PDB file of C-alpha atoms in Angstrom:
ATOM      1  CA  MET A1488       0.109   0.030  -0.127  1.00  0.00           C
ATOM      2  CA  ALA A1489       2.798   2.372   0.908  1.00  0.00           C
ATOM      3  CA  GLN A1490       4.416   1.783  -2.604  1.00  0.00           C
ATOM      4  CA  HIS A1491       0.926   2.373  -4.346  1.00  0.00           C
ATOM      5  CA  CYS A1492       0.577   5.731  -2.512  1.00  0.00           C
ATOM      6  CA  ASP A1493       4.138   6.649  -3.474  1.00  0.00           C
ATOM      7  CA  ILE A1494       5.308   6.901   0.224  1.00  0.00           C
ATOM      8  CA  PHE A1495       8.661   5.408  -0.247  1.00  0.00           C
ATOM      9  CA  ARG A1496       9.365   7.537  -3.381  1.00  0.00           C
ATOM     10  CA  ASP A1497       8.588  10.933  -1.589  1.00  0.00           C
ATOM     11  CA  LEU A1498      10.248   9.964   1.715  1.00  0.00           C
ATOM     12  CA  PHE A1499      13.527   8.548   0.481  1.00  0.00           C
ATOM     13  CA  HIS A1500      14.155   7.603  -3.236  1.00  0.00           C
ATOM     14  CA  PRO A1501      12.041   6.238  -6.072  1.00  0.00           C
ATOM     15  CA  ASP A1502      13.995   2.892  -5.969  1.00  0.00           C
ATOM     16  CA  ALA A1503      14.163   2.506  -1.890  1.00  0.00           C
ATOM     17  CA  TYR A1504      11.918   0.728   0.298  1.00  0.00           C
ATOM     18  CA  PHE A1505      12.056  -1.184   3.472  1.00  0.00           C
ATOM     19  CA  TYR A1506       9.871  -3.708   5.359  1.00  0.00           C
ATOM     20  CA  PRO A1507       8.246  -1.703   8.207  1.00  0.00           C
ATOM     21  CA  SER A1508       8.079  -3.400  11.692  1.00  0.00           C
ATOM     22  CA  PRO A1509       4.400  -4.326  12.439  1.00  0.00           C
ATOM     23  CA  ASP A1510       4.863  -3.356  16.287  1.00  0.00           C
ATOM     24  CA  PHE A1511       5.021   0.196  15.428  1.00  0.00           C
ATOM     25  CA  ARG A1512       1.651   1.834  16.159  1.00  0.00           C
ATOM     26  CA  ILE A1513       0.398   5.502  16.032  1.00  0.00           C
ATOM     27  CA  LEU A1514      -2.870   6.175  18.145  1.00  0.00           C
ATOM     28  CA  TYR A1515      -4.794   9.419  18.221  1.00  0.00           C
ATOM     29  CA  PRO A1516      -7.194   9.762  21.393  1.00  0.00           C
ATOM     30  CA  ASP A1517     -10.811  10.824  20.251  1.00  0.00           C
ATOM     31  CA  PRO A1518     -11.391  14.520  21.362  1.00  0.00           C
ATOM     32  CA  GLN A1519     -14.852  13.393  22.580  1.00  0.00           C
ATOM     33  CA  ASN A1520     -13.909  10.259  24.461  1.00  0.00           C
ATOM     34  CA  LEU A1521     -10.316   9.756  25.142  1.00  0.00           C
ATOM     35  CA  GLU A1522     -10.807   6.138  25.869  1.00  0.00           C
ATOM     36  CA  ILE A1523     -11.346   5.736  22.121  1.00  0.00           C
ATOM     37  CA  LEU A1524      -8.336   5.550  20.075  1.00  0.00           C
ATOM     38  CA  ASN A1525      -8.127   6.173  16.265  1.00  0.00           C
ATOM     39  CA  PRO A1526      -4.981   4.230  14.872  1.00  0.00           C
ATOM     40  CA  VAL A1527      -2.894   5.272  11.916  1.00  0.00           C
ATOM     41  CA  PHE A1528      -2.725   2.171   9.786  1.00  0.00           C
ATOM     42  CA  CYS A1529      -1.676   2.141   5.940  1.00  0.00           C
ATOM     43  CA  GLY A1530      -3.342   4.873   4.186  1.00  0.00           C
ATOM     44  CA  ASN A1531      -6.589   4.944   6.321  1.00  0.00           C
ATOM     45  CA  THR A1532      -8.498   8.156   6.576  1.00  0.00           C
ATOM     46  CA  LEU A1533      -8.689  10.400   9.661  1.00  0.00           C
ATOM     47  CA  LYS A1534     -10.113  13.566  10.577  1.00  0.00           C
ATOM     48  CA  ALA A1535      -7.804  16.571  11.145  1.00  0.00           C
ATOM     49  CA  GLU A1536      -9.659  17.556  14.229  1.00  0.00           C
ATOM     50  CA  ASP A1537      -8.843  14.455  15.842  1.00  0.00           C
ATOM     51  CA  ALA A1538      -5.217  15.123  15.550  1.00  0.00           C
ATOM     52  CA  ILE A1539      -4.869  18.329  17.304  1.00  0.00           C
ATOM     53  CA  ARG A1540      -3.036  16.654  20.125  1.00  0.00           C
ATOM     54  CA  GLU A1541       0.083  14.690  20.112  1.00  0.00           C
ATOM     55  CA  PRO A1542      -0.798  10.882  19.462  1.00  0.00           C
ATOM     56  CA  LEU A1543       0.258   7.831  21.420  1.00  0.00           C
ATOM     57  CA  VAL A1544       3.325   6.098  19.994  1.00  0.00           C
ATOM     58  CA  GLU A1545       3.930   2.405  20.553  1.00  0.00           C
ATOM     59  CA  PHE A1546       6.744   0.179  19.306  1.00  0.00           C
ATOM     60  CA  SER A1547       7.383  -2.913  21.329  1.00  0.00           C
ATOM     61  CA  ILE A1548      10.532  -3.604  19.177  1.00  0.00           C
ATOM     62  CA  ALA A1549      12.355  -1.116  21.305  1.00  0.00           C
ATOM     63  CA  LYS A1550      15.240  -1.906  23.469  1.00  0.00           C
ATOM     64  CA  ASN A1551      16.202   0.063  26.681  1.00  0.00           C
ATOM     65  CA  ASP A1552      19.672   0.496  25.474  1.00  0.00           C
ATOM     66  CA  GLN A1553      18.743   1.567  21.932  1.00  0.00           C
ATOM     67  CA  PHE A1554      17.890   5.064  20.762  1.00  0.00           C
ATOM     68  CA  TYR A1555      15.244   6.116  18.229  1.00  0.00           C
ATOM     69  CA  THR A1556      13.993   8.992  16.187  1.00  0.00           C
ATOM     70  CA  LEU A1557      10.570   9.787  15.275  1.00  0.00           C
ATOM     71  CA  MET A1558       9.574  11.919  12.251  1.00  0.00           C
ATOM     72  CA  MET A1559       6.227  13.116  11.224  1.00  0.00           C
ATOM     73  CA  VAL A1560       5.677  14.946   7.755  1.00  0.00           C
ATOM     74  CA  ASN A1561       3.098  16.126   5.498  1.00  0.00           C
ATOM     75  CA  LEU A1562       4.020  14.978   1.878  1.00  0.00           C
ATOM     76  CA  ASP A1563       1.385  17.176   0.165  1.00  0.00           C
ATOM     77  CA  GLY A1564       1.206  20.385   2.322  1.00  0.00           C
ATOM     78  CA  ASN A1565       4.123  22.673   1.402  1.00  0.00           C
ATOM     79  CA  ILE A1566       2.844  25.986  -0.012  1.00  0.00           C
ATOM     80  CA  TYR A1567       6.302  27.549  -0.134  1.00  0.00           C
ATOM     81  CA  GLU A1568       8.549  25.116  -2.170  1.00  0.00           C
ATOM     82  CA  GLU A1569       7.874  22.500  -4.710  1.00  0.00           C
ATOM     83  CA  ASN A1570       8.815  18.800  -3.911  1.00  0.00           C
ATOM     84  CA  ARG A1571       9.241  19.738  -0.228  1.00  0.00           C
ATOM     85  CA  GLU A1572       7.350  18.424   2.787  1.00  0.00           C
ATOM     86  CA  VAL A1573       6.128  19.968   5.953  1.00  0.00           C
ATOM     87  CA  LEU A1574       7.655  18.869   9.156  1.00  0.00           C
ATOM     88  CA  HIS A1575       4.943  18.524  11.901  1.00  0.00           C
ATOM     89  CA  TRP A1576       7.041  16.647  14.466  1.00  0.00           C
ATOM     90  CA  LEU A1577      10.609  15.597  15.063  1.00  0.00           C
ATOM     91  CA  VAL A1578      11.786  13.668  18.276  1.00  0.00           C
ATOM     92  CA  SER A1579      15.388  12.220  18.491  1.00  0.00           C
ATOM     93  CA  ASN A1580      17.322  10.154  21.019  1.00  0.00           C
ATOM     94  CA  ILE A1581      14.409   8.479  22.469  1.00  0.00           C
ATOM     95  CA  PRO A1582      15.558   5.942  24.877  1.00  0.00           C
ATOM     96  CA  GLY A1583      13.457   2.608  24.439  1.00  0.00           C
ATOM     97  CA  GLN A1584       9.845   3.454  24.125  1.00  0.00           C
ATOM     98  CA  ASP A1585       9.695   6.527  26.418  1.00  0.00           C
ATOM     99  CA  ILE A1586       9.168   9.425  24.003  1.00  0.00           C
ATOM    100  CA  SER A1587       8.983  11.943  26.547  1.00  0.00           C
ATOM    101  CA  LYS A1588      12.725  11.429  27.302  1.00  0.00           C
ATOM    102  CA  GLY A1589      13.746  12.257  23.686  1.00  0.00           C
ATOM    103  CA  LYS A1590      14.954  15.520  22.578  1.00  0.00           C
ATOM    104  CA  THR A1591      12.333  17.321  20.658  1.00  0.00           C
ATOM    105  CA  LEU A1592      13.985  19.076  17.610  1.00  0.00           C
ATOM    106  CA  CYS A1593      10.622  20.344  16.230  1.00  0.00           C
ATOM    107  CA  PRO A1594       7.548  20.289  18.483  1.00  0.00           C
ATOM    108  CA  TYR A1595       4.365  18.825  17.405  1.00  0.00           C
ATOM    109  CA  LEU A1596       2.035  20.618  14.964  1.00  0.00           C
ATOM    110  CA  GLN A1597      -1.387  19.112  13.862  1.00  0.00           C
ATOM    111  CA  PRO A1598      -1.762  18.054  10.296  1.00  0.00           C
ATOM    112  CA  LEU A1599      -2.754  20.859   8.098  1.00  0.00           C
ATOM    113  CA  PRO A1600      -4.364  19.537   4.840  1.00  0.00           C
ATOM    114  CA  LEU A1601      -4.999  22.831   2.687  1.00  0.00           C
ATOM    115  CA  LYS A1602      -8.725  23.556   1.713  1.00  0.00           C
ATOM    116  CA  ASN A1603      -9.803  22.383  -1.673  1.00  0.00           C
ATOM    117  CA  THR A1604      -6.681  20.233  -2.103  1.00  0.00           C
ATOM    118  CA  GLY A1605      -8.058  16.813  -1.243  1.00  0.00           C
ATOM    119  CA  TYR A1606      -6.578  14.249   0.688  1.00  0.00           C
ATOM    120  CA  HIS A1607      -2.945  14.787   2.327  1.00  0.00           C
ATOM    121  CA  ARG A1608      -0.431  11.968   3.153  1.00  0.00           C
ATOM    122  CA  ILE A1609       0.486  12.271   6.824  1.00  0.00           C
ATOM    123  CA  CYS A1610       3.602   9.871   7.431  1.00  0.00           C
ATOM    124  CA  PHE A1611       5.147   8.657  10.675  1.00  0.00           C
ATOM    125  CA  VAL A1612       8.513   7.259  10.306  1.00  0.00           C
ATOM    126  CA  LEU A1613      10.472   5.408  13.110  1.00  0.00           C
ATOM    127  CA  PHE A1614      14.592   5.426  12.775  1.00  0.00           C
ATOM    128  CA  LYS A1615      16.755   3.330  14.760  1.00  0.00           C
ATOM    129  CA  GLN A1616      19.792   5.114  15.718  1.00  0.00           C
ATOM    130  CA  GLU A1617      23.221   3.518  15.766  1.00  0.00           C
ATOM    131  CA  SER A1618      24.078   5.532  18.972  1.00  0.00           C
ATOM    132  CA  LYS A1619      23.110   8.668  20.721  1.00  0.00           C
ATOM    133  CA  TYR A1620      23.380  11.331  18.047  1.00  0.00           C
ATOM    134  CA  ASP A1621      23.001  15.093  18.276  1.00  0.00           C
ATOM    135  CA  ASP A1622      24.874  16.271  15.162  1.00  0.00           C
ATOM    136  CA  TYR A1623      21.454  16.228  13.073  1.00  0.00           C
ATOM    137  CA  ALA A1624      21.787  18.179   9.859  1.00  0.00           C
ATOM    138  CA  LEU A1625      18.419  19.456  10.870  1.00  0.00           C
ATOM    139  CA  GLU A1626      19.862  21.406  13.970  1.00  0.00           C
ATOM    140  CA  LYS A1627      22.039  23.411  11.401  1.00  0.00           C
ATOM    141  CA  ILE A1628      18.725  24.504   9.865  1.00  0.00           C
ATOM    142  CA  ASN A1629      17.644  25.594  13.247  1.00  0.00           C
ATOM    143  CA  ILE A1630      13.775  25.790  13.555  1.00  0.00           C
ATOM    144  CA  SER A1631      13.790  28.348  16.239  1.00  0.00           C
ATOM    145  CA  HIS A1632      10.197  29.519  15.447  1.00  0.00           C
ATOM    146  CA  PRO A1633       8.064  26.338  15.046  1.00  0.00           C
ATOM    147  CA  GLN A1634       4.993  28.597  15.157  1.00  0.00           C
ATOM    148  CA  ILE A1635       6.081  30.296  11.722  1.00  0.00           C
ATOM    149  CA  PHE A1636       4.735  27.709   9.104  1.00  0.00           C
ATOM    150  CA  ALA A1637       7.358  28.528   6.521  1.00  0.00           C
ATOM    151  CA  GLU A1638      10.218  27.299   8.940  1.00  0.00           C
ATOM    152  CA  ARG A1639       8.668  24.023   8.777  1.00  0.00           C
ATOM    153  CA  THR A1640       9.635  23.403   5.025  1.00  0.00           C
ATOM    154  CA  PHE A1641      11.451  20.052   5.110  1.00  0.00           C
ATOM    155  CA  ASN A1642      13.470  17.883   2.819  1.00  0.00           C
ATOM    156  CA  ALA A1643      12.809  14.169   3.885  1.00  0.00           C
ATOM    157  CA  PRO A1644      15.039  12.621   1.247  1.00  0.00           C
ATOM    158  CA  GLU A1645      17.872  14.947   1.981  1.00  0.00           C
ATOM    159  CA  PHE A1646      17.565  14.598   5.677  1.00  0.00           C
ATOM    160  CA  TYR A1647      17.881  10.830   5.460  1.00  0.00           C
ATOM    161  CA  LEU A1648      20.709  10.912   3.012  1.00  0.00           C
ATOM    162  CA  LYS A1649      22.795  13.225   5.363  1.00  0.00           C
ATOM    163  CA  ASN A1650      22.029  10.942   8.263  1.00  0.00           C
ATOM    164  CA  GLN A1651      21.808   7.586   6.849  1.00  0.00           C
ATOM    165  CA  ASP A1652      25.019   6.361   8.581  1.00  0.00           C
ATOM    166  CA  GLN A1653      23.352   6.894  11.866  1.00  0.00           C
ATOM    167  CA  LEU A1654      19.736   6.274  11.007  1.00  0.00           C
ATOM    168  CA  THR A1655      17.848   2.989   9.873  1.00  0.00           C
ATOM    169  CA  PRO A1656      14.054   3.353   8.959  1.00  0.00           C
ATOM    170  CA  VAL A1657      12.327   0.346  11.049  1.00  0.00           C
ATOM    171  CA  GLY A1658       8.728   1.587  11.447  1.00  0.00           C
ATOM    172  CA  LEU A1659       6.252   3.309   9.071  1.00  0.00           C
ATOM    173  CA  ALA A1660       2.601   4.422   9.480  1.00  0.00           C
ATOM    174  CA  PHE A1661       0.710   6.909   7.300  1.00  0.00           C
ATOM    175  CA  CYS A1662      -2.830   7.858   6.945  1.00  0.00           C
ATOM    176  CA  GLN A1663      -4.928  10.399   4.889  1.00  0.00           C
ATOM    177  CA  MET A1664      -6.558  13.646   6.062  1.00  0.00           C
ATOM    178  CA  GLU A1665      -8.677  16.489   4.404  1.00  0.00           C
ATOM    179  CA  TRP A1666      -9.365  19.899   5.417  1.00  0.00           C
ATOM    180  CA  ASP A1667     -11.994  20.742   8.140  1.00  0.00           C
ATOM    181  CA  LYS A1668     -12.522  23.778  10.599  1.00  0.00           C
ATOM    182  CA  SER A1669      -9.789  22.609  12.920  1.00  0.00           C
ATOM    183  CA  CYS A1670      -7.159  23.672  10.236  1.00  0.00           C
ATOM    184  CA  THR A1671      -8.740  27.180   9.836  1.00  0.00           C
ATOM    185  CA  THR A1672      -8.422  27.578  13.731  1.00  0.00           C
ATOM    186  CA  CYS A1673      -4.750  26.252  13.910  1.00  0.00           C
ATOM    187  CA  PHE A1674      -3.763  28.814  10.941  1.00  0.00           C
ATOM    188  CA  HIS A1675      -5.329  31.701  12.752  1.00  0.00           C
ATOM    189  CA  GLU A1676      -4.593  31.108  16.550  1.00  0.00           C
ATOM    190  CA  ILE A1677      -1.269  29.252  16.322  1.00  0.00           C
ATOM    191  CA  LEU A1678       0.410  30.201  13.316  1.00  0.00           C
ATOM    192  CA  ASN A1679      -0.910  33.781  13.113  1.00  0.00           C
ATOM    193  CA  MET A1680      -1.604  33.644   9.374  1.00  0.00           C
ATOM    194  CA  GLU A1681      -4.247  33.715   6.824  1.00  0.00           C
ATOM    195  CA  GLN A1682      -5.530  30.362   5.692  1.00  0.00           C
ATOM    196  CA  PRO A1683      -4.445  29.259   2.193  1.00  0.00           C
ATOM    197  CA  ILE A1684      -7.364  28.511   0.071  1.00  0.00           C
ATOM    198  CA  TYR A1685      -6.969  26.713  -3.452  1.00  0.00           C
ATOM    199  CA  ASP A1686      -9.537  27.013  -6.114  1.00  0.00           C
ATOM    200  CA  PHE A1687      -9.519  25.024  -9.372  1.00  0.00           C
ATOM    201  CA  GLU A1688      -9.396  27.268 -12.390  1.00  0.00           C
ATOM    202  CA  TRP A1689     -11.525  25.614 -15.153  1.00  0.00           C
ATOM    203  CA  PRO A1690     -10.445  26.547 -18.606  1.00  0.00           C
ATOM    204  CA  LYS A1691     -12.663  28.839 -20.217  1.00  0.00           C
ATOM    205  CA  PRO A1692     -14.774  27.494 -23.078  1.00  0.00           C
ATOM    206  CA  HIS A1693     -13.653  28.129 -26.561  1.00  0.00           C
ATOM    207  CA  PHE A1694     -16.267  29.120 -29.112  1.00  0.00           C
ATOM    208  CA  GLU A1695     -15.429  29.301 -32.910  1.00  0.00           C
ATOM    209  CA  LYS A1696     -16.338  32.586 -34.460  1.00  0.00           C
ATOM    210  CA  GLN A1697     -19.141  31.960 -36.627  1.00  0.00           C
ATOM    211  CA  GLU A1698     -18.823  32.853 -40.272  1.00  0.00           C
ATOM    212  CA  GLU A1699     -21.482  32.812 -42.854  1.00  0.00           C
ATOM    213  CA  PHE A1700     -19.077  31.778 -45.652  1.00  0.00           C
ATOM    214  CA  PRO A1701     -16.166  29.786 -44.026  1.00  0.00           C
ATOM    215  CA  GLU A1702     -12.924  30.079 -46.137  1.00  0.00           C
ATOM    216  CA  GLU A1703     -11.109  27.261 -44.450  1.00  0.00           C
ATOM    217  CA  TYR A1704     -11.492  23.877 -45.770  1.00  0.00           C
ATOM    218  CA  LYS A1705     -13.455  21.711 -43.221  1.00  0.00           C
ATOM    219  CA  ALA A1706     -13.281  18.053 -42.481  1.00  0.00           C
ATOM    220  CA  PHE A1707     -16.551  17.124 -43.514  1.00  0.00           C
ATOM    221  CA  ASN A1708     -15.792  18.587 -47.102  1.00  0.00           C
ATOM    222  CA  GLU A1709     -13.344  15.566 -47.484  1.00  0.00           C
ATOM    223  CA  VAL A1710     -14.925  12.406 -49.096  1.00  0.00           C
ATOM    224  CA  SER A1711     -12.750   9.279 -49.030  1.00  0.00           C
ATOM    225  CA  VAL A1712     -14.309   8.050 -52.414  1.00  0.00           C
ATOM    226  CA  ILE A1713     -15.312  10.495 -54.941  1.00  0.00           C
ATOM    227  CA  ARG A1714     -17.391   9.006 -57.694  1.00  0.00           C
ATOM    228  CA  ASP A1715     -20.216   9.892 -60.178  1.00  0.00           C
ATOM    229  CA  ILE A1716     -23.297   8.360 -58.417  1.00  0.00           C
ATOM    230  CA  ASP A1717     -25.564   9.101 -61.523  1.00  0.00           C
ATOM    231  CA  ARG A1718     -23.060   7.184 -63.642  1.00  0.00           C
ATOM    232  CA  GLU A1719     -22.909   4.270 -61.187  1.00  0.00           C
ATOM    233  CA  ILE A1720     -26.754   3.909 -61.125  1.00  0.00           C
ATOM    234  CA  LEU A1721     -27.024   4.066 -64.839  1.00  0.00           C
ATOM    235  CA  GLN A1722     -24.498   1.348 -65.202  1.00  0.00           C
ATOM    236  CA  LYS A1723     -26.285  -0.913 -62.446  1.00  0.00           C
ATOM    237  CA  ARG A1724     -29.524  -0.212 -64.500  1.00  0.00           C
ATOM    238  CA  LEU A1725     -28.260  -1.215 -67.755  1.00  0.00           C
ATOM    239  CA  LYS A1726     -26.956  -4.470 -66.179  1.00  0.00           C
ATOM    240  CA  ARG A1727     -30.631  -5.235 -65.472  1.00  0.00           C
ATOM    241  CA  VAL A1728     -32.024  -4.806 -68.923  1.00  0.00           C
ATOM    242  CA  SER A1729     -31.806  -6.679 -72.244  1.00  0.00           C
ATOM    243  CA  PRO A1730     -32.576  -5.819 -75.551  1.00  0.00           C
ATOM    244  CA  PHE A1731     -34.631  -8.875 -76.074  1.00  0.00           C
ATOM    245  CA  GLU A1732     -36.813  -8.451 -72.872  1.00  0.00           C
ATOM    246  CA  ASN A1733     -38.953  -5.733 -71.314  1.00  0.00           C
ATOM    247  CA  GLU A1734     -37.277  -3.662 -68.702  1.00  0.00           C
ATOM    248  CA  ARG A1735     -37.893  -5.061 -65.304  1.00  0.00           C
ATOM    249  CA  LYS A1736     -40.593  -3.115 -63.450  1.00  0.00           C
ATOM    250  CA  LYS A1737     -40.488  -2.260 -59.755  1.00  0.00           C
ATOM    251  CA  LEU A1738     -42.268  -4.937 -57.527  1.00  0.00           C
ATOM    252  CA  LYS A1739     -45.208  -4.220 -55.537  1.00  0.00           C
ATOM    253  CA  PHE A1740     -43.445  -5.987 -52.510  1.00  0.00           C
ATOM    254  CA  PRO A1741     -39.875  -5.891 -53.584  1.00  0.00           C
ATOM    255  CA  ASN A1742     -38.368  -7.063 -50.095  1.00  0.00           C
ATOM    256  CA  ILE A1743     -40.697 -10.110 -49.657  1.00  0.00           C
ATOM    257  CA  PHE A1744     -37.902 -12.303 -50.992  1.00  0.00           C
ATOM    258  CA  HIS A1745     -35.167 -10.493 -49.054  1.00  0.00           C
ATOM    259  CA  TYR A1746     -35.252 -12.967 -45.872  1.00  0.00           C
ATOM    260  CA  ASP A1747     -32.819 -15.572 -47.474  1.00  0.00           C
ATOM    261  CA  GLU A1748     -30.372 -13.038 -48.106  1.00  0.00           C
ATOM    262  CA  ARG A1749     -29.931 -11.792 -44.574  1.00  0.00           C
ATOM    263  CA  THR A1750     -27.756 -14.695 -43.600  1.00  0.00           C
ATOM    264  CA  ASP A1751     -25.159 -13.995 -46.077  1.00  0.00           C
ATOM    265  CA  MET A1752     -24.754 -10.310 -45.731  1.00  0.00           C
ATOM    266  CA  PRO A1753     -23.564  -7.884 -42.998  1.00  0.00           C
ATOM    267  CA  THR A1754     -26.317  -5.582 -41.464  1.00  0.00           C
ATOM    268  CA  TRP A1755     -25.151  -2.465 -43.560  1.00  0.00           C
ATOM    269  CA  ARG A1756     -25.419  -4.419 -46.846  1.00  0.00           C
ATOM    270  CA  GLN A1757     -28.853  -5.644 -45.953  1.00  0.00           C
ATOM    271  CA  LEU A1758     -30.048  -2.010 -45.294  1.00  0.00           C
ATOM    272  CA  GLU A1759     -28.450  -0.922 -48.624  1.00  0.00           C
ATOM    273  CA  LYS A1760     -30.259  -3.755 -50.283  1.00  0.00           C
ATOM    274  CA  ILE A1761     -33.586  -2.853 -48.847  1.00  0.00           C
ATOM    275  CA  ARG A1762     -33.173   0.748 -50.079  1.00  0.00           C
ATOM    276  CA  GLU A1763     -32.053  -0.576 -53.801  1.00  0.00           C
ATOM    277  CA  ASN A1764     -35.133  -2.644 -53.945  1.00  0.00           C
ATOM    278  CA  GLN A1765     -37.452  -0.270 -52.911  1.00  0.00           C
ATOM    279  CA  GLY A1766     -35.806   2.518 -55.057  1.00  0.00           C
ATOM    280  CA  TYR A1767     -34.983   4.883 -52.162  1.00  0.00           C
ATOM    281  CA  GLY A1768     -32.737   7.820 -52.718  1.00  0.00           C
ATOM    282  CA  LYS A1769     -29.972   7.278 -55.334  1.00  0.00           C
ATOM    283  CA  TYR A1770     -31.493   4.063 -56.455  1.00  0.00           C
ATOM    284  CA  ASP A1771     -34.730   5.935 -57.791  1.00  0.00           C
ATOM    285  CA  GLY A1772     -33.111   6.064 -61.071  1.00  0.00           C
ATOM    286  CA  LEU A1773     -33.025   2.185 -61.366  1.00  0.00           C
ATOM    287  CA  TYR A1774     -36.693   2.230 -61.804  1.00  0.00           C
ATOM    288  CA  ARG A1775     -37.369   5.879 -63.158  1.00  0.00           C
ATOM    289  CA  ASN A1776     -35.272   7.481 -65.759  1.00  0.00           C
ATOM    290  CA  PRO A1777     -35.719  11.310 -65.786  1.00  0.00           C
ATOM    291  CA  ILE A1778     -35.261  11.102 -69.568  1.00  0.00           C
ATOM    292  CA  ASP A1779     -38.330   9.115 -70.040  1.00  0.00           C
ATOM    293  CA  ASN A1780     -40.632  11.823 -68.386  1.00  0.00           C
TER     294      ASN A1780
END
């Protein structure tokens, strides 16, 4: 499912992937009832209002003498740079399973899917550290004002590339969220900025200028087979007559014997044969010669 949603491609590299541990779980307590937990699986949909507070993070694979790094990013929500992510949460040097004892490099910010942009992919990645590690390339960027949305611009592939000797991804969970009113509240009250709103610009309809006598050669003027219809009908009529016999007259019920021919002809040929027998359209000349009138 992660490959189908291009999670590995946008987090690491188009050809990179790993097998996430099933013991890594992200659980959001329901705002109305804290006993109800909304889990983050593999692409399930959650409400943004359910993710206002930090989630519960569980990973039983952790060892007490091992350090971990937890990263949370929005792959589709950056409004400042193309092909960049939004960093919502980053905690390093987590001893065992106790996230509260880790070092918070970027404080938690609720997911902010933008209005009229559909579902956004919210990803949680758990990295195993080789040792306690403080020289993160992220610290050099210095997110000193996490309440400023622009400072949360993040490049996840570059971050992992610079720290790949110390970090190994072991856990992955992601969900999809779309805009709701909690996003507007967060933009106004926490980030102190106007909410970005996107609208789809439909292309304007194109109407060809009407001309009484078009000068251009139109497609319907082209005929794949150009022939003299009158000459063709005359030749067909002459084949039906003999100088020693009277000219064939139009039958009163011309299609009464047509039933036997239906099994040997395609439909379009059957319809053409009916028109010919009845003298409709161009076949009128088979039975009525304008010269005879």
